[in-house]
Amino acid sequence: MSTSVQKPRGRQFFANPGPTNIPDSVLRALDRPSIDFHDPDFVEVYDEAFAGVKRVLQTQHHLFMYNASGHGAWEASLTNLLSPGDTILVLESGYFSEEWANMARAHGLDVRLLGCDWRRGVDLAQVRAALSDDALAVIKAVCVVHNETATGMMLPLDEIRAAIDAAKHPALFLVDTISSLGSLDFRMDEWKIDCVVGGSQKGLMLPTGVSFTGVSQKGLEAHARAKLPRFYFDWTLMAKRPQKSFIGTLPVNMFYGLRESIRLLEEEGLPNVFARHTRLAEATRRAVKAWAGNNGPQLFCTNPTRYSDSVTAIMMPEGYDADALRETARARFNVSLGGGLGVLRGKVFRIGHLGDLNEPMLLGALSAVEMSLRINHVPHGQGGVDAAMEFLAEG
Amino acid sequence: MSTSVQKPRGRQFFANPGPTNIPDSVLRALDRPSIDFHDPDFVEVYDEAFAGVKRVLQTQHHLFMYNASGHGAWEASLTNLLSPGDTILVLESGYFSEEWANMARAHGLDVRLLGCDWRRGVDLAQVRAALSDDALAVIKAVCVVHNETATGMMLPLDEIRAAIDAAKHPALFLVDTISSLGSLDFRMDEWKIDCVVGGSQKGLMLPTGVSFTGVSQKGLEAHARAKLPRFYFDWTLMAKRPQKSFIGTLPVNMFYGLRESIRLLEEEGLPNVFARHTRLAEATRRAVKAWAGNNGPQLFCTNPTRYSDSVTAIMMPEGYDADALRETARARFNVSLGGGLGVLRGKVFRIGHLGDLNEPMLLGALSAVEMSLRINHVPHGQGGVDAAMEFLAEG
Amino acid sequence: MSTSVQKPRGRQFFANPGPTNIPDSVLRALDRPSIDFHDPDFVEVYDEAFAGVKRVLQTQHHLFMYNASGHGAWEASLTNLLSPGDTILVLESGYFSEEWANMARAHGLDVRLLGCDWRRGVDLAQVRAALSDDALAVIKAVCVVHNETATGMMLPLDEIRAAIDAAKHPALFLVDTISSLGSLDFRMDEWKIDCVVGGSQKGLMLPTGVSFTGVSQKGLEAHARAKLPRFYFDWTLMAKRPQKSFIGTLPVNMFYGLRESIRLLEEEGLPNVFARHTRLAEATRRAVKAWAGNNGPQLFCTNPTRYSDSVTAIMMPEGYDADALRETARARFNVSLGGGLGVLRGKVFRIGHLGDLNEPMLLGALSAVEMSLRINHVPHGQGGVDAAMEFLAEG
Amino acid sequence: MSTSVQKPRGRQFFANPGPTNIPDSVLRALDRPSIDFHDPDFVEVYDEAFAGVKRVLQTQHHLFMYNASGHGAWEASLTNLLSPGDTILVLESGYFSEEWANMARAHGLDVRLLGCDWRRGVDLAQVRAALSDDALAVIKAVCVVHNETATGMMLPLDEIRAAIDAAKHPALFLVDTISSLGSLDFRMDEWKIDCVVGGSQKGLMLPTGVSFTGVSQKGLEAHARAKLPRFYFDWTLMAKRPQKSFIGTLPVNMFYGLRESIRLLEEEGLPNVFARHTRLAEATRRAVKAWAGNNGPQLFCTNPTRYSDSVTAIMMPEGYDADALRETARARFNVSLGGGLGVLRGKVFRIGHLGDLNEPMLLGALSAVEMSLRINHVPHGQGGVDAAMEFLAEG
């Protein structure tokens, strides 16, 4: 079973944006015998976890859960709200906005992609213009990835909401918060989001396996008219089941973990959680900016107002392979970095700094990056880890 | 958090047909930190688990896996193989054949249901007749639940295969093996099954969360022509992904558990696993037959050739509530029994005897049933547990 | 690593009197990273667990803990309270009273053994006589095993206390509550016990590894004069350490488990815990009494006032090997029964019914015994499990 | 249960020299149901673990194990080998040599302490002289702590052996390898050590709870004459028990963990394990040497030939409190550092770098130290983490 290659020792540093580090207390909560999902002991846990997710979403509205990854919840958001031939406006952000658009096309929707420079993000004036121009309200939904994991960019949901309102456009507002929920501030009700897509494996610090959609009242009304075929993800069917979610057997163990992860988030306090993410993200960016000297690697995102606080994508200097750097970090230092997705493969590596993370975990990972740059003879400025430490010691 | 009601002590006996008992070594394998699904250490585990599932399916063909419960894999089987308006023949067996049929209708398929007495199961001559009568081959697929969990009935797949062959019908043969795989003998290739649906949470002794479909070459050819919309479950998209399965983030932890559960099955040996299920099932039936005396509860399945060896459904005497009995077993003896599904609610209770089970686990559960019958003043014959012990001591 | 012999499947039934079943929530609490034993987070856990053990001992007095099994705490009780050449009176009960006496001799103490028929237990009139006869108070301590695990006999501590008081004897009262604490009622302060020896691995439902002594004020005064050499178990040294217990590194993980096990005991309520043990013990005895018919196995303890409610020892019919029976139960049914200790090896087997146990767990084990009797052709009366079920259904 | 103080998030960095980081696979191996220690399945695990410990000790000789911390094994080494009034020579190294000496005195032994400057360690010429001067061989044993955890100093066992041989002295050679075994090279047989004391909680990466002594043939012969009272730790009694070790119930779970930890050590290869410790220790020292500039903290050990590769003790500048620094690291960065022991309290802090450790784990901890120095306004040189990274990137 073992290979001739020396296995790295010690705990792996998981600086990958997904899945993320799972706290030990969550892993232990998951590690339990099966229970009937009708058992009153389970129902109590389920209800607590369910209510907790709504608090994290900052919503009073409806929640539907799936035994699926985030892509499944995307599918739920589209098939429950739309009908064949409907038009949607997808704000381009990177790999994941493309995936969502492709999924929409596969289900027979007409996708208008509002393009952008991936390093700067969409121009909100264009969003407003696209909606204002749509006098007949052909566009049924505006789809936005809150935090584009592939590029390390966050889109300002409040401003996008304002743009939709300014255009007085009736489109549904659909948001993917998979890599932001529980890490970045997200306010479903305040921002009048009609359908939000989230998953268990990022800021909720669980394994992959449960995803969900929060749905506004306006969303439910649209659902009543939506004609795309569906069953596994169908909200109407779910509403008739005892749990008001899930088609088929529930992943019961996940709810013990989910209850614990929400307890951890609320013990820390959501505002403190968000502040911690901002602090660790800024430390990461300071390190990268130091490395960027001497024609070194640099932040992929060049728009400071849209820096993501949960993941940083770093573009390698021309001619240097990001995956070779990642392999050095992994094989030699047991640090797992995220790779570039799609067209960015080999050009970009990513540091996930979300979820169950603290300063030395981040600095251990940054140290491994800095040593790997040196080992792989990648040109870079000195003092990345120093800059991060200096910032973190100030805080 | 605790209630005023006394919580039952000791380990819960989980005599519920799904999910099932998860062996400790599987739970421990699941209980591990996250890992990148591209990490070579993970790929090794993934490949081993993947190959193991194929051995359990007794197939050399294709396997696609989903982050979903069994209902998700059903959806995959339909949307990947069929086109809007296609006709399928569903062999009625109980609650789950109805669900599958309903799902097919939701996706725009035309369902012909071959009905039956739920206590005896479909007449194979009718199956053959239905196919022989379909000279134009309107029927694109024959859908069968191998083991109907709701009624405790097994359908003879080899004989159904023979009926299709006898009718020289080109329909695809779709089988749900969710509650039989890893418990009852199942031979995908020998029985020329074109698409088999399985899940993690029964005979594979894992939590709910991974389901899969094995697909024959003929199935893949049908897939190339199938036009139902799909993305999350789409095989063509999966084939392009590095893992050849899954859309979106993989549930990595599950594969560590899956590798371990397959190791356990193969350490015991699949024929021994099947024999153990038969032995424990027969002991259960002997107990029920003893209780059936004195107008007591009786086996729901009245067709001995179709007894299920993974779950037994037991019909209460008229006027006695199955759920009251289950509640006594749960609250007083910490034994979880399955309830009646759909129209059988309150009339039937079910004993799951599949997965990680041995004689004293079963006898402990049967004891709780026998004591609960007494406590609830349900008429019943004496000596159920005795009959089971007598049988098991012979073996 | 595996052998050619088929490994039994399913969960092992652990009907062994020590160690005992560990609840899953306790195992999960133990399963955690290391922590500095001076860390405030640990100190909080330590203090809670420490206080909890005192509540279970029903004492306001002093508690010293050891990283050792119960034998280590015995050694602590002797070396901290006595001086070379001191005389102690040991009430014979079986294997464990012999061990304790041997340990005393090894440490240079003079042991007077008050003998008895192991099946009936010591005569309290003899205890009183022995003390009344000791006008010079040569006897420094009276040593009693509360619950003799080897024979399934409980000694009445309140009556022994009364005998000491009646004799107006100043001897210290030392009690081993290893296999009774947390299972049978034990009242250190009410019964004026000067030193009680307990361990983690029985009624406290933990792994072996922590043992402890509760010590009265009179005990501490004796300690000040005690001259047996000691260091690892020395109370005076411990009192100077920050934790007031333990010499050397603390077994930190155990305290997380201990806190959880005490939470479980107190959630159920100690009186309920004791009543549960009595109920399950009586069911066991009813089964054995049924088997005793037809010259079958019988209760080793023939004194009903001294039946142990945590373990039952069962004597095989002449000419039948208890260990062969145990091996059948283990190899064929995955049930672990206790063997006979010392001179009782092969003649006696034991059923532990203490700790994390409920009705079906016990009945599963009793079923395995009954089937093994049949398989091994041991003469026995019918209906043991039936008798146990009948009793438990009444309760 | 929670306090008003913010709990640190993320995984704690445990840079404490004892206990140490426990690998997840070891924790999972420990997390299992009870088993009878006579069960053949357990015996197999026990035997494998037992043999593995002997390989790690590099011995063919006898091994006795205890359910106790390292202090218990010390007690075993003294009481099994010596008689009241015997003289032993203890080589001073720091806190732990003092403890061992104190224990010997408590057991009635006459201790000759060969003193030293704790920052430089004993002069081997004095060792040789002390033995040469003892023409009557009054000294029965020479006691040495291989690696003094309190001061971060390693003593050269091969040279001490040579000194004993050179003096032609018959004394037994007793060694404490608690904080070196599995981290530093240790060769019991080659160095002719008569009794070696080890524990589970350092290089063997287990919780505290099992300790042991390896004993040479010469040691066993001395044991036959040794008259100190003992029972719990008595080798003669142990040799009569089925397991040849342990008095009382075995801590069965520990053996599952021990087998796994030995598997991990041997998968990496002991020489690689030692080299990793040397590399990480040198990186630590480079960081400290950088901090030592500007009148900063410095290595406590000033004798480079005796640097410990498992723990580094660091002396604070005059007037700065080591414990305040540790509290900053703990409360703000969730990094646990070791404190000064005994007279070094407040003056010294310690970084444990042994066991399950890799580069980013160490660098995360060093980063926390460097930031804490800054936050607490402790004078120090710049570039500690940089120096460590530079060294580790070279390797």
CSV table of C-alpha atoms in Angstrom, one decimal, chain D residues 34-323:
chain,number,residue,atom,x,y,z
D,34,SER,CA,-13.1,-2.6,25.0
D,35,ILE,CA,-11.8,-6.0,24.4
D,36,ASP,CA,-10.8,-8.8,26.8
D,37,PHE,CA,-7.0,-8.8,27.2
D,38,HIS,CA,-7.1,-12.6,26.8
D,39,ASP,CA,-9.0,-12.4,23.5
D,40,PRO,CA,-6.8,-13.8,20.7
D,41,ASP,CA,-7.5,-10.7,18.5
D,42,PHE,CA,-6.0,-8.6,21.3
D,43,VAL,CA,-3.1,-10.9,22.0
D,44,GLU,CA,-2.1,-10.5,18.3
D,45,VAL,CA,-2.1,-6.7,18.6
D,46,TYR,CA,-0.3,-6.9,22.0
D,47,ASP,CA,2.4,-9.1,20.7
D,48,GLU,CA,3.0,-6.9,17.6
D,49,ALA,CA,3.2,-3.7,19.7
D,50,PHE,CA,5.4,-5.4,22.3
D,51,ALA,CA,7.8,-6.6,19.7
D,52,GLY,CA,7.8,-3.1,18.1
D,53,VAL,CA,8.8,-1.4,21.3
D,54,LYS,CA,11.8,-3.7,21.5
D,55,ARG,CA,12.8,-2.8,18.0
D,56,VAL,CA,12.6,0.9,18.8
D,57,LEU,CA,14.7,0.3,22.0
D,58,GLN,CA,17.1,-1.6,19.7
D,59,THR,CA,17.1,-4.4,22.2
D,60,GLN,CA,16.8,-8.2,22.2
D,61,HIS,CA,16.4,-8.2,26.0
D,62,HIS,CA,13.4,-8.2,28.4
D,63,LEU,CA,10.7,-5.6,28.4
D,64,PHE,CA,8.2,-4.9,31.2
D,65,MET,CA,5.3,-2.6,30.7
D,66,TYR,CA,3.3,-0.6,33.2
D,67,ASN,CA,0.0,1.2,33.3
D,68,ALA,CA,1.7,4.3,34.6
D,69,SER,CA,3.4,7.5,33.5
D,70,GLY,CA,7.2,7.6,33.2
D,71,HIS,CA,7.6,8.3,37.0
D,72,GLY,CA,6.1,4.9,37.5
D,73,ALA,CA,8.6,3.2,35.3
D,74,TRP,CA,11.3,5.0,37.3
D,75,GLU,CA,9.9,3.5,40.4
D,76,ALA,CA,10.0,0.1,38.8
D,77,SER,CA,13.6,0.6,37.8
D,78,LEU,CA,14.6,1.4,41.3
D,79,THR,CA,12.5,-1.0,43.3
D,80,ASN,CA,13.2,-4.0,41.1
D,81,LEU,CA,16.9,-3.6,41.0
D,82,LEU,CA,18.0,-2.3,44.4
D,83,SER,CA,17.7,-3.0,48.1
D,84,PRO,CA,17.2,-0.7,51.0
D,85,GLY,CA,20.4,1.4,51.7
D,86,ASP,CA,22.0,0.8,48.3
D,87,THR,CA,24.0,3.6,46.8
D,88,ILE,CA,23.3,5.0,43.4
D,89,LEU,CA,25.1,7.7,41.4
D,90,VAL,CA,22.8,10.1,39.7
D,91,LEU,CA,24.3,12.3,37.0
D,92,GLU,CA,22.7,15.7,37.4
D,93,SER,CA,21.1,17.2,34.3
D,94,GLY,CA,18.2,19.2,35.6
D,95,TYR,CA,14.7,18.9,37.0
D,96,PHE,CA,14.2,15.3,36.0
D,97,SER,CA,17.5,14.0,37.4
D,98,GLU,CA,16.5,15.7,40.7
D,99,GLU,CA,13.1,14.0,40.6
D,100,TRP,CA,14.6,10.6,40.1
D,101,ALA,CA,17.1,11.2,42.9
D,102,ASN,CA,14.3,12.3,45.2
D,103,MET,CA,12.4,9.2,44.4
D,104,ALA,CA,15.4,7.0,45.2
D,105,ARG,CA,15.7,8.8,48.5
D,106,ALA,CA,12.1,8.2,49.3
D,107,HIS,CA,12.7,4.5,48.7
D,108,GLY,CA,15.6,4.4,51.2
D,109,LEU,CA,18.4,4.6,48.7
D,110,ASP,CA,21.6,6.6,49.2
D,111,VAL,CA,22.0,9.0,46.4
D,112,ARG,CA,25.3,10.5,45.3
D,113,LEU,CA,24.6,13.3,42.9
D,114,LEU,CA,27.3,14.2,40.4
D,115,GLY,CA,26.6,17.9,40.0
D,116,CYS,CA,27.0,20.1,37.0
D,117,ASP,CA,26.3,23.5,35.5
D,118,TRP,CA,22.9,22.9,34.0
D,119,ARG,CA,23.7,24.8,30.9
D,120,ARG,CA,26.7,22.7,30.1
D,121,GLY,CA,26.0,19.3,31.6
D,122,VAL,CA,28.2,16.9,33.6
D,123,ASP,CA,31.9,16.5,33.0
D,124,LEU,CA,32.5,12.9,31.9
D,125,ALA,CA,35.9,12.9,33.5
D,126,GLN,CA,34.2,13.4,36.8
D,127,VAL,CA,31.9,10.5,36.0
D,128,ARG,CA,34.9,8.3,35.4
D,129,ALA,CA,36.7,9.6,38.5
D,130,ALA,CA,33.7,9.0,40.7
D,131,LEU,CA,33.5,5.4,39.5
D,132,SER,CA,37.3,4.8,39.6
D,133,ASP,CA,37.3,6.1,43.2
D,134,ASP,CA,34.7,3.6,44.2
D,135,ALA,CA,37.0,0.7,44.5
D,136,LEU,CA,34.6,-1.2,46.8
D,137,ALA,CA,31.8,-0.9,44.2
D,138,VAL,CA,29.5,0.7,46.7
D,139,ILE,CA,27.7,2.3,43.8
D,140,LYS,CA,25.2,-0.1,42.6
D,141,ALA,CA,23.8,1.9,39.7
D,142,VAL,CA,24.6,4.9,37.6
D,143,CYS,CA,21.4,6.8,36.7
D,144,VAL,CA,21.3,9.1,33.6
D,145,VAL,CA,18.6,11.0,31.9
D,146,HIS,CA,19.4,10.7,28.2
D,147,ASN,CA,17.6,13.8,27.3
D,148,GLU,CA,16.8,16.3,30.0
D,149,THR,CA,13.5,17.8,29.0
D,150,ALA,CA,13.7,20.6,31.4
D,151,THR,CA,16.9,22.1,30.0
D,152,GLY,CA,17.1,20.8,26.4
D,153,MET,CA,20.2,18.9,26.9
D,154,MET,CA,21.2,15.4,25.7
D,155,LEU,CA,23.8,13.3,27.5
D,156,PRO,CA,26.2,11.1,25.4
D,157,LEU,CA,25.2,7.6,26.5
D,158,ASP,CA,28.0,6.0,24.5
D,159,GLU,CA,30.6,8.1,26.2
D,160,ILE,CA,29.1,7.4,29.6
D,161,ARG,CA,29.1,3.7,28.9
D,162,ALA,CA,32.8,4.1,27.9
D,163,ALA,CA,33.5,5.9,31.2
D,164,ILE,CA,31.9,3.1,33.2
D,165,ASP,CA,33.9,0.5,31.2
D,166,ALA,CA,37.1,2.5,31.6
D,167,ALA,CA,36.6,2.5,35.3
D,168,LYS,CA,35.9,-1.2,35.2
D,169,HIS,CA,33.0,-0.5,37.5
D,170,PRO,CA,30.3,-3.2,37.9
D,171,ALA,CA,27.4,-0.7,38.5
D,172,LEU,CA,24.2,-1.1,36.6
D,173,PHE,CA,23.6,1.5,33.9
D,174,LEU,CA,20.1,3.0,34.2
D,175,VAL,CA,18.9,5.4,31.6
D,176,ASP,CA,15.8,7.5,31.3
D,177,THR,CA,14.9,7.7,27.6
D,178,ILE,CA,11.5,9.2,28.1
D,179,SER,CA,11.9,12.2,26.0
D,180,SER,CA,14.4,10.7,23.6
D,181,LEU,CA,13.1,7.4,22.5
D,182,GLY,CA,11.7,7.5,19.0
D,183,SER,CA,13.2,10.9,18.5
D,184,LEU,CA,16.9,10.5,19.1
D,185,ASP,CA,19.0,7.5,18.4
D,186,PHE,CA,19.0,5.1,21.3
D,187,ARG,CA,20.7,1.7,21.3
D,188,MET,CA,20.1,-0.2,24.4
D,189,ASP,CA,22.1,-3.3,23.6
D,190,GLU,CA,25.0,-1.7,21.8
D,191,TRP,CA,25.4,0.7,24.8
D,192,LYS,CA,25.0,-2.1,27.3
D,193,ILE,CA,22.2,-0.4,29.2
D,194,ASP,CA,20.9,-2.5,32.0
D,195,CYS,CA,17.6,-0.8,32.6
D,196,VAL,CA,16.0,1.8,30.3
D,197,VAL,CA,12.9,3.7,31.3
D,198,GLY,CA,10.5,4.9,28.5
D,199,GLY,CA,7.0,6.2,28.2
D,200,SER,CA,4.2,6.4,25.7
D,201,GLN,CA,3.7,10.1,25.5
D,202,LYS,CA,6.7,11.5,23.7
D,203,GLY,CA,8.4,10.0,20.7
D,204,LEU,CA,5.9,7.1,20.6
D,205,MET,CA,3.2,9.7,20.0
D,206,LEU,CA,0.6,8.3,22.3
D,207,PRO,CA,-1.3,9.7,25.3
D,208,THR,CA,0.4,9.3,28.7
D,209,GLY,CA,-0.5,6.0,30.3
D,210,VAL,CA,1.9,3.3,29.4
D,211,SER,CA,5.5,3.2,30.5
D,212,PHE,CA,8.1,0.5,30.4
D,213,THR,CA,11.5,-0.7,31.2
D,214,GLY,CA,13.9,-2.7,29.1
D,215,VAL,CA,16.1,-4.9,31.2
D,216,SER,CA,19.4,-6.6,30.4
D,217,GLN,CA,20.3,-10.0,31.6
D,218,LYS,CA,22.6,-8.4,34.1
D,219,GLY,CA,19.6,-6.4,35.2
D,220,LEU,CA,17.5,-9.5,35.7
D,221,GLU,CA,20.3,-11.0,37.8
D,222,ALA,CA,20.4,-7.9,40.0
D,223,HIS,CA,16.6,-8.1,40.3
D,224,ALA,CA,16.8,-11.6,41.8
D,225,ARG,CA,18.7,-10.1,44.7
D,226,ALA,CA,16.8,-6.8,45.0
D,227,LYS,CA,14.8,-6.4,48.2
D,228,LEU,CA,13.0,-3.1,47.9
D,229,PRO,CA,9.3,-3.8,48.5
D,230,ARG,CA,7.1,-3.7,45.4
D,231,PHE,CA,4.0,-5.3,43.9
D,232,TYR,CA,2.4,-3.2,41.3
D,233,PHE,CA,5.7,-2.8,39.5
D,234,ASP,CA,7.2,-6.2,40.3
D,235,TRP,CA,8.9,-8.0,37.5
D,236,THR,CA,8.9,-11.4,39.1
D,237,LEU,CA,5.1,-11.3,39.4
D,238,MET,CA,4.7,-10.0,35.9
D,239,ALA,CA,6.8,-12.8,34.5
D,240,LYS,CA,4.1,-15.2,35.9
D,241,ARG,CA,1.2,-13.4,34.2
D,242,PRO,CA,0.0,-14.4,30.8
D,243,GLN,CA,1.1,-11.1,29.3
D,244,LYS,CA,4.6,-11.1,31.0
D,245,SER,CA,3.9,-7.5,31.9
D,246,PHE,CA,1.4,-5.4,33.8
D,247,ILE,CA,-0.2,-6.1,37.2
D,248,GLY,CA,-4.0,-5.8,36.9
D,249,THR,CA,-6.2,-4.9,34.0
D,250,LEU,CA,-4.3,-4.0,30.8
D,251,PRO,CA,-5.0,-0.6,29.1
D,252,VAL,CA,-6.1,-2.5,26.0
D,253,ASN,CA,-6.9,0.5,23.8
D,254,MET,CA,-3.3,1.8,24.2
D,255,PHE,CA,-1.9,-1.2,22.3
D,256,TYR,CA,-4.0,-0.5,19.2
D,257,GLY,CA,-2.4,3.0,19.3
D,258,LEU,CA,1.0,1.7,20.0
D,259,ARG,CA,0.9,-0.7,17.1
D,260,GLU,CA,0.0,2.1,14.8
D,261,SER,CA,2.6,4.5,16.2
D,262,ILE,CA,5.3,1.9,15.6
D,263,ARG,CA,4.0,1.3,12.1
D,264,LEU,CA,4.3,5.0,11.4
D,265,LEU,CA,7.9,5.2,12.8
D,266,GLU,CA,8.9,2.2,10.8
D,267,GLU,CA,7.2,3.4,7.7
D,268,GLU,CA,9.3,6.5,7.9
D,269,GLY,CA,12.3,4.5,9.1
D,270,LEU,CA,14.0,5.2,12.4
D,271,PRO,CA,17.1,6.8,10.8
D,272,ASN,CA,14.8,9.1,8.9
D,273,VAL,CA,12.9,9.9,12.1
D,274,PHE,CA,16.1,10.8,13.8
D,275,ALA,CA,17.3,12.9,10.9
D,276,ARG,CA,14.0,14.8,10.8
D,277,HIS,CA,14.3,15.6,14.5
D,278,THR,CA,17.9,16.9,14.0
D,279,ARG,CA,16.8,19.0,11.1
D,280,LEU,CA,13.8,20.6,12.9
D,281,ALA,CA,15.9,21.1,16.1
D,282,GLU,CA,18.6,22.9,14.2
D,283,ALA,CA,16.1,25.1,12.5
D,284,THR,CA,14.8,26.0,16.0
D,285,ARG,CA,18.2,26.8,17.2
D,286,ARG,CA,18.9,29.0,14.2
D,287,ALA,CA,15.8,31.0,15.0
D,288,VAL,CA,16.8,31.3,18.6
D,289,LYS,CA,20.3,32.4,17.7
D,290,ALA,CA,18.8,35.1,15.5
D,291,TRP,CA,16.5,36.3,18.4
D,292,ALA,CA,19.5,36.3,20.7
D,293,GLY,CA,20.8,39.4,19.0
D,294,ASN,CA,20.0,42.7,20.6
D,295,ASN,CA,20.2,41.1,24.1
D,296,GLY,CA,17.3,38.8,23.3
D,297,PRO,CA,16.4,35.4,24.5
D,298,GLN,CA,19.1,32.7,24.1
D,299,LEU,CA,19.6,29.0,24.1
D,300,PHE,CA,19.7,27.7,27.7
D,301,CYS,CA,22.1,25.0,26.7
D,302,THR,CA,25.5,26.5,25.9
D,303,ASN,CA,27.2,23.3,25.1
D,304,PRO,CA,26.7,22.6,21.4
D,305,THR,CA,27.8,18.9,21.7
D,306,ARG,CA,24.8,18.4,24.0
D,307,TYR,CA,22.0,20.2,22.2
D,308,SER,CA,18.8,18.2,22.5
D,309,ASP,CA,17.1,17.4,19.2
D,310,SER,CA,13.8,16.9,20.8
D,311,VAL,CA,13.3,20.0,23.0
D,312,THR,CA,15.0,23.5,23.1
D,313,ALA,CA,14.9,25.5,26.3
D,314,ILE,CA,15.2,29.2,25.8
D,315,MET,CA,16.3,31.7,28.5
D,316,MET,CA,14.5,35.0,28.6
D,317,PRO,CA,16.5,38.2,28.9
D,318,GLU,CA,16.8,39.4,32.5
D,319,GLY,CA,13.6,41.0,33.7
D,320,TYR,CA,11.3,39.5,31.1
D,321,ASP,CA,8.8,36.8,32.1
D,322,ALA,CA,8.8,33.6,30.1
D,323,ASP,CA,5.3,32.8,31.3
